[in-house]
PDB file of C-alpha atoms in Angstrom:
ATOM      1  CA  UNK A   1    -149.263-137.429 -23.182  1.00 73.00           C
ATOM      2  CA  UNK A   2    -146.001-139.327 -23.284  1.00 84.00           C
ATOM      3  CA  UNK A   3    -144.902-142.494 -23.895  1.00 87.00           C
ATOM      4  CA  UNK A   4    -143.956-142.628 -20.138  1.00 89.00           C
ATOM      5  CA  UNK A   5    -147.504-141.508 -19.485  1.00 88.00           C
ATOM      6  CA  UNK A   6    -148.948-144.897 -20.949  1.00 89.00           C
ATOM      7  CA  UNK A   7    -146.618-147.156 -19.339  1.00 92.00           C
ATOM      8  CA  UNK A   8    -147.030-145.577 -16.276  1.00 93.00           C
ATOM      9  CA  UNK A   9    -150.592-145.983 -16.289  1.00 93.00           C
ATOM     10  CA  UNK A  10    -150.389-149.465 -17.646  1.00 93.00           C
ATOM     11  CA  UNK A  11    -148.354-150.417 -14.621  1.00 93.00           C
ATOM     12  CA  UNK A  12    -150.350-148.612 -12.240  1.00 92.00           C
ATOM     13  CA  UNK A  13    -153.487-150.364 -13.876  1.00 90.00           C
ATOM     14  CA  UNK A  14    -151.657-153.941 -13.554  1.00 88.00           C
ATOM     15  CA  UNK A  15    -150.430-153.591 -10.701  1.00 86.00           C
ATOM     16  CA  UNK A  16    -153.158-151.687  -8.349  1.00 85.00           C
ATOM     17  CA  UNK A  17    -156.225-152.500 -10.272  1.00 82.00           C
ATOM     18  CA  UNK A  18    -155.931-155.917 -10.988  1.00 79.00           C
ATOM     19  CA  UNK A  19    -153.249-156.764  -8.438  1.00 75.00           C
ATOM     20  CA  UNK A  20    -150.737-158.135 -10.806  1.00 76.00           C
ATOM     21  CA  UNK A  21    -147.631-160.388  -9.708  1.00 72.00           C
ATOM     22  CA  UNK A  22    -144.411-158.463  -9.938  1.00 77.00           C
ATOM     23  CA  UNK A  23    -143.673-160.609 -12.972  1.00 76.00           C
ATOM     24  CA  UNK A  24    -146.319-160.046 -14.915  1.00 82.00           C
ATOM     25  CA  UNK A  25    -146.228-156.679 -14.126  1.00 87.00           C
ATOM     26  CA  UNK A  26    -142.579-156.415 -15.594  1.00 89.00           C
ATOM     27  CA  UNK A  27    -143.504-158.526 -18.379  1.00 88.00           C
ATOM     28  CA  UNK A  28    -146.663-157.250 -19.522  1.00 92.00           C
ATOM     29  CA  UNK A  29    -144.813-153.689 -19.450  1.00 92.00           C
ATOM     30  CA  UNK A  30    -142.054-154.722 -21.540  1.00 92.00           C
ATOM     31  CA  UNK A  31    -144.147-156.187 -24.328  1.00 92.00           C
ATOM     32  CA  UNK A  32    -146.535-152.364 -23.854  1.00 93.00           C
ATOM     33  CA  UNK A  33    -142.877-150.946 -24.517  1.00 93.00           C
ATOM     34  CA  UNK A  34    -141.972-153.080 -27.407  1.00 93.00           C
ATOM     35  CA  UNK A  35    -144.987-152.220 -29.107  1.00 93.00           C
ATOM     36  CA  UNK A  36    -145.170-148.294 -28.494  1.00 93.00           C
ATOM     37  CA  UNK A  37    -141.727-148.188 -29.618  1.00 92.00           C
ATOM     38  CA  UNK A  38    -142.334-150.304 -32.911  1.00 91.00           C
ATOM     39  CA  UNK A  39    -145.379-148.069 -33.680  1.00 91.00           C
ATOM     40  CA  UNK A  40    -144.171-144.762 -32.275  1.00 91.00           C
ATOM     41  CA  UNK A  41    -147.706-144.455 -30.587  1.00 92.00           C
ATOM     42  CA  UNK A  42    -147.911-141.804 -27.992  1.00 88.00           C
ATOM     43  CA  UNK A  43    -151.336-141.743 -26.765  1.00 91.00           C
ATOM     44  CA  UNK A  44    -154.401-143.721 -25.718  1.00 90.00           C
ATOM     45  CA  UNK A  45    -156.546-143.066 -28.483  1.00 92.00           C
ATOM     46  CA  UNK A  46    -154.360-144.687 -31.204  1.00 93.00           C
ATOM     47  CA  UNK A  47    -153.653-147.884 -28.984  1.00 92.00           C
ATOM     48  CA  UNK A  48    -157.244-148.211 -28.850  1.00 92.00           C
ATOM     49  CA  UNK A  49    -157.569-147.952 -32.581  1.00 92.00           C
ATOM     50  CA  UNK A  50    -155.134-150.951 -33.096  1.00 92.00           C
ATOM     51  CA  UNK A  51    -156.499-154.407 -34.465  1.00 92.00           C
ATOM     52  CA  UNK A  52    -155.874-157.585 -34.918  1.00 89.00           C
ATOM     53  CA  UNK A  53    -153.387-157.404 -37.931  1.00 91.00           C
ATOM     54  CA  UNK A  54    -151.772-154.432 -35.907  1.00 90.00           C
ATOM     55  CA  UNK A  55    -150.533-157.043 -33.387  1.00 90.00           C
ATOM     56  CA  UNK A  56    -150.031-160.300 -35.867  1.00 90.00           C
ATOM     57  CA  UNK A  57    -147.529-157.864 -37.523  1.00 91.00           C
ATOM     58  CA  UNK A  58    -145.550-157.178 -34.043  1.00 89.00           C
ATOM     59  CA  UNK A  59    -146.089-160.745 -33.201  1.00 88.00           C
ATOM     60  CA  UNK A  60    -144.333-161.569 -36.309  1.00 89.00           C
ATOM     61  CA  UNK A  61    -141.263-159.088 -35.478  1.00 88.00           C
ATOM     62  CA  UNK A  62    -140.899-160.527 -32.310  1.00 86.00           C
ATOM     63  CA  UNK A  63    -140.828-164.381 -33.782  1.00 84.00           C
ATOM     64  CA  UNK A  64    -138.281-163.030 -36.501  1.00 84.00           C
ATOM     65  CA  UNK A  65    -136.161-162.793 -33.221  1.00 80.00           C
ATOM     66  CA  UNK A  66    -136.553-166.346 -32.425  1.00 81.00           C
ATOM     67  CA  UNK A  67    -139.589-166.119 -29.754  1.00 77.00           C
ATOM     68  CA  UNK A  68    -140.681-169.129 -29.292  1.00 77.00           C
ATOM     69  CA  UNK A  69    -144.452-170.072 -29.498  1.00 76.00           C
ATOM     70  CA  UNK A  70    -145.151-170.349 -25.296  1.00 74.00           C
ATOM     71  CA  UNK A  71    -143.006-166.710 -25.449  1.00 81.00           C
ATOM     72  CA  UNK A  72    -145.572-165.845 -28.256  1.00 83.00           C
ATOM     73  CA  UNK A  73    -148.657-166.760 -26.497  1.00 83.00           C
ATOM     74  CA  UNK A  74    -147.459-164.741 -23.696  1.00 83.00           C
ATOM     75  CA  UNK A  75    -146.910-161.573 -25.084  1.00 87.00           C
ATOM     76  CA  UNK A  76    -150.039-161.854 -27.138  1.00 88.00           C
ATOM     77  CA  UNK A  77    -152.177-161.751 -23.856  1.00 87.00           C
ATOM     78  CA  UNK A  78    -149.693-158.431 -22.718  1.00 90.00           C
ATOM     79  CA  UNK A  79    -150.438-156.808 -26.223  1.00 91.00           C
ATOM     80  CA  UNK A  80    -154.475-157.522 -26.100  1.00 90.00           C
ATOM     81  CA  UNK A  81    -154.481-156.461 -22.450  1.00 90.00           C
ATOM     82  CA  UNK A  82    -152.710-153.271 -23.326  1.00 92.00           C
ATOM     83  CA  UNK A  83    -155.373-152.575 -26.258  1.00 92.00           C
ATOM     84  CA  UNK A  84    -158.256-153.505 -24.144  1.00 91.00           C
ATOM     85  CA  UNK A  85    -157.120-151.003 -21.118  1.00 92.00           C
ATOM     86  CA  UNK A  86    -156.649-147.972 -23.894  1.00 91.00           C
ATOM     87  CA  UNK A  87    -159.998-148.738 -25.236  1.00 92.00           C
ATOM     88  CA  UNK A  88    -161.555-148.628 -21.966  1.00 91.00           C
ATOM     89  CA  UNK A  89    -159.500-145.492 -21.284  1.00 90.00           C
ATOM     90  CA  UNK A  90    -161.139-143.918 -24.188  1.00 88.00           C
ATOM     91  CA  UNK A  91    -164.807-144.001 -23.334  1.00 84.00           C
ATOM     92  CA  UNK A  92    -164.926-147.883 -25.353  1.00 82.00           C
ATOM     93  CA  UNK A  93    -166.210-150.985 -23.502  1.00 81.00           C
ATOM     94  CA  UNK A  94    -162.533-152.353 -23.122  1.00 81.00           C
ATOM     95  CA  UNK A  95    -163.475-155.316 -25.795  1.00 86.00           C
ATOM     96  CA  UNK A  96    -159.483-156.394 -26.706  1.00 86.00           C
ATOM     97  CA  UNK A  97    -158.818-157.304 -30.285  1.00 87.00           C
ATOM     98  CA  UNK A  98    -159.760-160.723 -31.671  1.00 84.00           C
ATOM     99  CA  UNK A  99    -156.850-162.791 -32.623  1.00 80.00           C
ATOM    100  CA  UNK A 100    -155.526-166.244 -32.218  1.00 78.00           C
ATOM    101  CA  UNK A 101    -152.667-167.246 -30.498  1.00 71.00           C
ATOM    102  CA  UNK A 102    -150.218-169.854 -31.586  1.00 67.00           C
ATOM    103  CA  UNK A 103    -151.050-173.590 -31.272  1.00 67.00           C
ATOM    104  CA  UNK A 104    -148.693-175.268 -28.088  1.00 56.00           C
ATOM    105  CA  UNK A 105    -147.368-178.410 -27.978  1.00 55.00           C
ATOM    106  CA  UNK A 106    -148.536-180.525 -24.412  1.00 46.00           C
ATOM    107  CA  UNK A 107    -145.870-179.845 -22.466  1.00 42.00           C
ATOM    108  CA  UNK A 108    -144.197-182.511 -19.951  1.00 33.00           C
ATOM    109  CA  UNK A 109    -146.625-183.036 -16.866  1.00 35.00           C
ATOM    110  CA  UNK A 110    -145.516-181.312 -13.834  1.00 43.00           C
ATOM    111  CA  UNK A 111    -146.624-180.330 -10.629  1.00 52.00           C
ATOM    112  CA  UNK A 112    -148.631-176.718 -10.896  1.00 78.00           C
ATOM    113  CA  UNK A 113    -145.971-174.258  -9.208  1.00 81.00           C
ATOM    114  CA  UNK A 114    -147.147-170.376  -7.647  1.00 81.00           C
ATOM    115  CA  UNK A 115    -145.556-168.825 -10.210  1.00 83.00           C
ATOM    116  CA  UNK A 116    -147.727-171.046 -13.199  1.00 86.00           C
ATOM    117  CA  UNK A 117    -150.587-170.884 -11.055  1.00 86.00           C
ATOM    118  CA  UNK A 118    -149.965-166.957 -10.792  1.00 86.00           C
ATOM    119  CA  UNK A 119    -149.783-167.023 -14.433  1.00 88.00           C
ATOM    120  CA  UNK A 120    -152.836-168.986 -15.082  1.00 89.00           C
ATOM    121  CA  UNK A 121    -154.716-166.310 -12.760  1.00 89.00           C
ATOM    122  CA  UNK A 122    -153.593-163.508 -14.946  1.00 87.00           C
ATOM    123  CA  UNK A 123    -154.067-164.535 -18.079  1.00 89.00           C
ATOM    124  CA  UNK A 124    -157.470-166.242 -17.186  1.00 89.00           C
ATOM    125  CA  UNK A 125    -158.506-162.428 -15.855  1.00 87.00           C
ATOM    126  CA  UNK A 126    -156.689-160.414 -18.568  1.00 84.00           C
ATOM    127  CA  UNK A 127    -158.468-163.007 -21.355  1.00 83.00           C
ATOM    128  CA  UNK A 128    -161.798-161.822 -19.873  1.00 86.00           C
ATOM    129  CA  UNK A 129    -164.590-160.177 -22.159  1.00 85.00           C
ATOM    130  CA  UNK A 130    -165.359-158.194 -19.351  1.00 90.00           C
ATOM    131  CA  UNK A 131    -163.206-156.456 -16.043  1.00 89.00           C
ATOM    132  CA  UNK A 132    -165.702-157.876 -13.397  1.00 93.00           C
ATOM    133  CA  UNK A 133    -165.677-161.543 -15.446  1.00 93.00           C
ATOM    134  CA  UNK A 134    -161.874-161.286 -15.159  1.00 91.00           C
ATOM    135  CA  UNK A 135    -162.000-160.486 -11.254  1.00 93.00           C
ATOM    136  CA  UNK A 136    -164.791-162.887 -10.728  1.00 94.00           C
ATOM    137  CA  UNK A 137    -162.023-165.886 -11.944  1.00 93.00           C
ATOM    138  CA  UNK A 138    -159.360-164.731 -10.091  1.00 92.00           C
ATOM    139  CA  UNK A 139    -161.130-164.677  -7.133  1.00 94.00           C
ATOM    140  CA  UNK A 140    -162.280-167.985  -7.524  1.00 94.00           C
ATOM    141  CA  UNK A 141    -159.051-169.741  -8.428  1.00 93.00           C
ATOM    142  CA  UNK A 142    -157.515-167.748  -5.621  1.00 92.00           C
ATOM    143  CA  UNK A 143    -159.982-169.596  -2.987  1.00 92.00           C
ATOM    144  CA  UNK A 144    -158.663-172.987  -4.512  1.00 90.00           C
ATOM    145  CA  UNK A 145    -155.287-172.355  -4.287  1.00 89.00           C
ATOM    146  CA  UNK A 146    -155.174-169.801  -1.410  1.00 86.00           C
ATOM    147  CA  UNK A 147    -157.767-171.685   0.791  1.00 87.00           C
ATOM    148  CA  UNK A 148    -157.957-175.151  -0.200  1.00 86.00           C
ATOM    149  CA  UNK A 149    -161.191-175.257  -1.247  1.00 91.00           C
ATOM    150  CA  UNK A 150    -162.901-177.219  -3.831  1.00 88.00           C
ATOM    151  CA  UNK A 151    -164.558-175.745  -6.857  1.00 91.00           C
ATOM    152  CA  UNK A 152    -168.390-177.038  -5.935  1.00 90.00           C
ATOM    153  CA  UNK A 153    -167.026-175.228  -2.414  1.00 92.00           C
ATOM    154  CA  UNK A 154    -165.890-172.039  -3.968  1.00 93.00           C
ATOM    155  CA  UNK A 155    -169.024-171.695  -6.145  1.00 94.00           C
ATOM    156  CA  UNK A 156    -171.641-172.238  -3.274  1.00 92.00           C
ATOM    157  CA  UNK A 157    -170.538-169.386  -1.214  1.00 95.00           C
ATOM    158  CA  UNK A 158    -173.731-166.850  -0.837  1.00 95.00           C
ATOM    159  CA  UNK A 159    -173.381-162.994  -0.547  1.00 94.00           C
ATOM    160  CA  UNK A 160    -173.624-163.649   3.196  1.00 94.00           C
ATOM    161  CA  UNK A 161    -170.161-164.326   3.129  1.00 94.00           C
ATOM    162  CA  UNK A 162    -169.644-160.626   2.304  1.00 94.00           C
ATOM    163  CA  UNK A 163    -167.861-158.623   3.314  1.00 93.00           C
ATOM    164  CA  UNK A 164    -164.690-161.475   3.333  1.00 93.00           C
ATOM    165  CA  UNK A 165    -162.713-161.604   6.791  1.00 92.00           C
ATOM    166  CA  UNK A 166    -159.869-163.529   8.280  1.00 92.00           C
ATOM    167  CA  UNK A 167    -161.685-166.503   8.218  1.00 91.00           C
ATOM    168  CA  UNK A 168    -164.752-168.276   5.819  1.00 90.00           C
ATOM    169  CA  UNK A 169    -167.165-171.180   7.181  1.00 90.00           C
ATOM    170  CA  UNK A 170    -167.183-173.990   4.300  1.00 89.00           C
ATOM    171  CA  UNK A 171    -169.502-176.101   3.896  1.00 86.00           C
ATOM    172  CA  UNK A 172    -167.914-179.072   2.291  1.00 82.00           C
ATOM    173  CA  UNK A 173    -168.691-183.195   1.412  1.00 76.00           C
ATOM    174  CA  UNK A 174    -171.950-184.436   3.377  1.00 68.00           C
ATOM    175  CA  UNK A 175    -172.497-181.112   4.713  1.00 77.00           C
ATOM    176  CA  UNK A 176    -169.565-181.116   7.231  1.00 82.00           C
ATOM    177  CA  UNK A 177    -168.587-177.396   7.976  1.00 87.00           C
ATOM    178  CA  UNK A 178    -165.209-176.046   8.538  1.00 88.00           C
ATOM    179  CA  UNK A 179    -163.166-172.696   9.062  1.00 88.00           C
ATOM    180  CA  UNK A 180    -160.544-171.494   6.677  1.00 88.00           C
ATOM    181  CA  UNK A 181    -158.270-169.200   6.900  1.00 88.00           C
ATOM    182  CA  UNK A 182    -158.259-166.377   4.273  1.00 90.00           C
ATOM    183  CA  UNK A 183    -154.966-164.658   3.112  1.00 89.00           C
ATOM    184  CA  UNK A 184    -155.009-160.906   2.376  1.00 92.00           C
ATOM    185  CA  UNK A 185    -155.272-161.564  -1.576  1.00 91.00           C
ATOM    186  CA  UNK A 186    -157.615-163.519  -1.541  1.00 92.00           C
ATOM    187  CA  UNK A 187    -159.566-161.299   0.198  1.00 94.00           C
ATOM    188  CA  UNK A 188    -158.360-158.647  -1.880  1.00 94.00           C
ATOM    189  CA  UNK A 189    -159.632-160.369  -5.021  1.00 93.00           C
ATOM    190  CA  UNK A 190    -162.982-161.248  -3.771  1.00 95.00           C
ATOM    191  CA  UNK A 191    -164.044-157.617  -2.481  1.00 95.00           C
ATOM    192  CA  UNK A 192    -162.476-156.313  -6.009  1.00 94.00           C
ATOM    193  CA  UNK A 193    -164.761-158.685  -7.492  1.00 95.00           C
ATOM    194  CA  UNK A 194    -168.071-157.838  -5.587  1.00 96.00           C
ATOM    195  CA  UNK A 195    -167.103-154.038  -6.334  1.00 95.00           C
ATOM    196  CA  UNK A 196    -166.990-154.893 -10.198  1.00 95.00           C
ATOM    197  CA  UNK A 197    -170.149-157.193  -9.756  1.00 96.00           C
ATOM    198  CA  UNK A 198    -172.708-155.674 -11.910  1.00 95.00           C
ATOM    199  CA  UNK A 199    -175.221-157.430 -10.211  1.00 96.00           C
ATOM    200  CA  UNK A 200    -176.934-157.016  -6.563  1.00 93.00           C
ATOM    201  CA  UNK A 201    -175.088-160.108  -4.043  1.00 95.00           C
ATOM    202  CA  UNK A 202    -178.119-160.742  -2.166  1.00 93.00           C
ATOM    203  CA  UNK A 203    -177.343-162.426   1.300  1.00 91.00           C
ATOM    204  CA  UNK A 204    -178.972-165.515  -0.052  1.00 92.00           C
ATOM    205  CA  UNK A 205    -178.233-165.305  -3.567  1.00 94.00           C
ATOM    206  CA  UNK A 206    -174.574-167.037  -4.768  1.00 95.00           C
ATOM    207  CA  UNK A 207    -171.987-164.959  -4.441  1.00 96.00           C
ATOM    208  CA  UNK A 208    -170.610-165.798  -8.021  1.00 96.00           C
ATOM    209  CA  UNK A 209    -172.013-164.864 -10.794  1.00 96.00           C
ATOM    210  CA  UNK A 210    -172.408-165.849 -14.494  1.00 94.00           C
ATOM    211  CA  UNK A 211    -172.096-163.459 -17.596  1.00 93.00           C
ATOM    212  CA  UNK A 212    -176.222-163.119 -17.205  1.00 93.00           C
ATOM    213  CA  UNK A 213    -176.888-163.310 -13.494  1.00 94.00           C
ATOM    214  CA  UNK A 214    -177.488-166.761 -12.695  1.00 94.00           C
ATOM    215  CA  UNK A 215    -174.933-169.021 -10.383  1.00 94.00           C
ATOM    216  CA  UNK A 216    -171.557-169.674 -11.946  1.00 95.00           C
ATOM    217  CA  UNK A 217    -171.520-172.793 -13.484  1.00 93.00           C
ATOM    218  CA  UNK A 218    -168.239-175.164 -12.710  1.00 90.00           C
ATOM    219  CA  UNK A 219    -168.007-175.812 -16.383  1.00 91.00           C
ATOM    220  CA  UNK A 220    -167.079-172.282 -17.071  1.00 92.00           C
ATOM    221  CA  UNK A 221    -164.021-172.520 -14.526  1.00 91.00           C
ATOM    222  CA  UNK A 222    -163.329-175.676 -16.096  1.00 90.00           C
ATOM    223  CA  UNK A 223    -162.906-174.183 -19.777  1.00 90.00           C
ATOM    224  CA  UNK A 224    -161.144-170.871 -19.114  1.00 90.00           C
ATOM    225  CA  UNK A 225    -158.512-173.086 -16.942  1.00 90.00           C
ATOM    226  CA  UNK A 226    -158.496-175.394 -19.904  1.00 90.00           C
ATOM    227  CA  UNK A 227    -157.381-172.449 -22.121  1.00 88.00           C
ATOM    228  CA  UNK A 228    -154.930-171.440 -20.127  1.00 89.00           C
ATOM    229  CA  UNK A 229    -152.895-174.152 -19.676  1.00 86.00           C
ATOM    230  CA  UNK A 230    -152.543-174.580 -23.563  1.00 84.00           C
ATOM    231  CA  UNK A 231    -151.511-171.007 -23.999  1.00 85.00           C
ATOM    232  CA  UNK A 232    -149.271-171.401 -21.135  1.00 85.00           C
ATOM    233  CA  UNK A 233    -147.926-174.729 -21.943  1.00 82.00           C
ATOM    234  CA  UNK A 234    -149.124-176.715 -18.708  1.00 83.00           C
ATOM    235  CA  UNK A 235    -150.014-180.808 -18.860  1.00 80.00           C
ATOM    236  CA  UNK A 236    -154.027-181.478 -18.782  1.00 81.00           C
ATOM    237  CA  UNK A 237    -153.088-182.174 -15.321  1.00 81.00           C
ATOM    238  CA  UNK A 238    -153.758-178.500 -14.393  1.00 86.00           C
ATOM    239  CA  UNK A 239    -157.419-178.575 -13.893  1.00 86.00           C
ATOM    240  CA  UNK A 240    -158.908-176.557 -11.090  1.00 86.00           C
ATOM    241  CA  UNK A 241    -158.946-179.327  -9.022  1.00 84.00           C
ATOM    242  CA  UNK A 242    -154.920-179.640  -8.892  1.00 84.00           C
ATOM    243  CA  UNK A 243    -155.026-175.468  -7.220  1.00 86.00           C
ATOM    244  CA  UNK A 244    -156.506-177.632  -4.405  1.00 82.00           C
ATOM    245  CA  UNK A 245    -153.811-180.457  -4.545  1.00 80.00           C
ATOM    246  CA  UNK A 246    -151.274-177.537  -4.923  1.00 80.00           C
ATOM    247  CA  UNK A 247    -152.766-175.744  -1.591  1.00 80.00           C
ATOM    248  CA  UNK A 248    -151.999-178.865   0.335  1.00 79.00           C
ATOM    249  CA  UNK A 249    -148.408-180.274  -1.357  1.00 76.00           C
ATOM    250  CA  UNK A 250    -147.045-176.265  -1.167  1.00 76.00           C
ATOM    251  CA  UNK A 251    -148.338-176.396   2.808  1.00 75.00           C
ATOM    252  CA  UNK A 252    -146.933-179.537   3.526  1.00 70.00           C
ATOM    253  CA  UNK A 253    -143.641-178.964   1.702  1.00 69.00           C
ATOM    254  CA  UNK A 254    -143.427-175.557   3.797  1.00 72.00           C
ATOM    255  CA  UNK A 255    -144.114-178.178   6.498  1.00 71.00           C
ATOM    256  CA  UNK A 256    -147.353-177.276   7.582  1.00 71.00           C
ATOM    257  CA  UNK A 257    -149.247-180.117  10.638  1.00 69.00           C
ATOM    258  CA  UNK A 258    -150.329-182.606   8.990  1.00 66.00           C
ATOM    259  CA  UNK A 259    -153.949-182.678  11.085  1.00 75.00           C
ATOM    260  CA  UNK A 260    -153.979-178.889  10.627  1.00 75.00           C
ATOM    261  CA  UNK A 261    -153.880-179.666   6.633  1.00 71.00           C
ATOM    262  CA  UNK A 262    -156.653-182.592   7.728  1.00 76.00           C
ATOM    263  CA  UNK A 263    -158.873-180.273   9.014  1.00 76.00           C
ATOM    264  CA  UNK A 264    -158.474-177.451   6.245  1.00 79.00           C
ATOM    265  CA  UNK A 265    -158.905-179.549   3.662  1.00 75.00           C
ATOM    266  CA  UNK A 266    -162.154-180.934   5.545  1.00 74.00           C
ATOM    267  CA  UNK A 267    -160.948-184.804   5.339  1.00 72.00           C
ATOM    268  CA  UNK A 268    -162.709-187.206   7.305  1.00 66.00           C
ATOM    269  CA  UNK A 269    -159.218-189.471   7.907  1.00 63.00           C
ATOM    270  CA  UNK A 270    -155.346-189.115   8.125  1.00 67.00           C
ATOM    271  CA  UNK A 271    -155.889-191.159   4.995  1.00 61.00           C
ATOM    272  CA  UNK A 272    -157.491-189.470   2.451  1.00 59.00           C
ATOM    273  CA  UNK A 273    -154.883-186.351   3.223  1.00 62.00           C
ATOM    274  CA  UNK A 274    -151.956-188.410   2.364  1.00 59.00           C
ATOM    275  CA  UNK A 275    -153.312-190.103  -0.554  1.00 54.00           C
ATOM    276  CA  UNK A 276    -154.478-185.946  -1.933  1.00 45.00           C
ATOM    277  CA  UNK A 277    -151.138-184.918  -1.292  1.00 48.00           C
ATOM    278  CA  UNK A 278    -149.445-187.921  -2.586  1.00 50.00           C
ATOM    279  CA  UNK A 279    -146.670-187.449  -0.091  1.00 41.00           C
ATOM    280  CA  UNK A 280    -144.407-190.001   0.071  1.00 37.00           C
ATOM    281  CA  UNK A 281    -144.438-192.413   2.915  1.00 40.00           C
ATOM    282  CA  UNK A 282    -140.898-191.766   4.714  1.00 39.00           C
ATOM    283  CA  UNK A 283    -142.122-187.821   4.251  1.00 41.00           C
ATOM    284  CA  UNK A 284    -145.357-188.573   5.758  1.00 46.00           C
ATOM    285  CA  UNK A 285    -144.402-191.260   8.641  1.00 52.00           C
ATOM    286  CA  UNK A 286    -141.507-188.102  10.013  1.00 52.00           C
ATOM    287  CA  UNK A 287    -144.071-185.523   9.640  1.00 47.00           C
ATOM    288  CA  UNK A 288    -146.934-187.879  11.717  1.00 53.00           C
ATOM    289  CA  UNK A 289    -143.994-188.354  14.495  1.00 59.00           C
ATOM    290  CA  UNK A 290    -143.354-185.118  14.256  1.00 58.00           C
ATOM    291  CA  UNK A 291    -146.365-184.018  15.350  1.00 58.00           C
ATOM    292  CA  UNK A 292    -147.968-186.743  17.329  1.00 53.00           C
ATOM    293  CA  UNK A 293    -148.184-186.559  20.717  1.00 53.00           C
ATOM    294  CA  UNK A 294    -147.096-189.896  21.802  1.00 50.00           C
ATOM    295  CA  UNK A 295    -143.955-189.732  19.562  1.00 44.00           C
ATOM    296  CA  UNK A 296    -142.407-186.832  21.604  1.00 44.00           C
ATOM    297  CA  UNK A 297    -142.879-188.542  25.211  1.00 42.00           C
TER     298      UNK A 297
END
């Protein structure tokens, strides 16, 4: 086996089997590179055999060429998620090595864009003790952002909703029941997850599952978004609940109907959309006159 051999798996694993962004992809290869290069590693076996001080060394090469510590945190997750796939390559259970990343200062708050809420899916999976743990999350965070849906939402979905199609029925706030649209990744994520599930879905069972069987709890979510924004840099602001708030700004930017938004978000009024999406009011009163009947007679 090659050098090229590892990479190329490595992409192929980042890129088919846990449906990597482009980005990540590129960057999570570059920091495999780095590494095999510094060690002159050629196979599997012996990047499964690497530890913790293996990697604070190369982490300390790479900050001796003035990587910062958001840079650092970064390629940390690339290096364990490298290990973890050689050890699971090599018969091991894919455990990645234990080591601490460096501490980040709170960055500015800003609005959660695709690409940091890309990032916060990947590193969220690739962080994961386990492969089906790591799918589980990104299928989750997917339905906030890629559907709109609230986390309480997300996590009472049954294994009726199986297999996913174009469309999921919500049940949302006082019961009221909506439609949603599903995007092809999201799909994608959630049947990759059910595949990985190590437990049976039953139709009436939740559909997401915690490390020992039971429901998911919210908390969980909650903590492994909380530990991503600090490795990533992102304001406190990016809770799960902002994917949602992100669903409807990125829509309405892209200017998406407002009433359409209404109804996908499951609001009961025109009001409660504008005061989630915090559009402004000039940006609101066009898009209203835009789309109201009366204002095109």
């Amino acid at each position: 086996m090659s050098k090229a051999d590892l990479l190329e798996a490595w992409q192929n694993h980042l890129a088919d089997g846990r449906r990597r962004s482009p980005h990540t992809v590129r960057a999570y290869l570059a920091a495999a590179n780095r590494l095999l290069e510094a060690t002159g590693i050629v196979d599997f076996a012996s990047v499964a055999a690497l530890e913790g001080p293996d990697l604070r060394r190369q982490l300390a090469a790479r900050r001796a060429d003035g990587l910062s510590n958001a840079s650092t945190a970064r390629e940390l997750s690339a290096l364990k998620g490298f290990v973890a796939f050689a050890r699971s390559q090599t018969g091991r259970d894919g455990t990645p090595p234990r080591l601490r990343g460096p501490r980040l200062k709170k960055g500015l708050p800003r609005p959660i864009t695709p690409d940091d809420i890309s990032n916060i899916a990947d590193l969220i999976a690739g962080d994961a003790n386990e492969a089906w743990i790591g799918s589980r999350d990104r299928a989750v965070l997917y339905l906030m952002y890629g559907a709109g849906l609230r986390i309480a939402e997300a996590l009472s979905l049954k294994g009726s909703d199986l297999p996913p199609g174009e469309t999921l029925q919500v049940t949302g706030k006082g019961g009221k029941q909506r439609i949603v649209p599903l995007l092809p990744i999201v799909r994608a994520a959630i049947t990759d997850y059910a595949a990985k599930c190590p437990y049976p879905l039953d139709s009436d069972g939740p559909l997401f599952r915690g490390a020992k069987g039971g429901a998911l709890a919210q908390g969980m979510v909650q903590k492994a978004m909380a530990r991503a924004r600090v490795v990533l840099g992102l304001p406190s602001t990016a809770t799960p609940h902002a994917l949602r708030h992100s669903f409807a700004t990125h829509l309405l930017g892209a200017g998406a109907d407002l009433r359409s938004l209404q109804e996908l978000l499951g609001h009961a009024s025109l009001g409660s959309t504008q005061i989630y999406t915090k559009v402004d009011a000039a940006t609101l009163l066009d898009t209203y006159r835009n789309a109201h009947p009366r204002e095109k007679d």
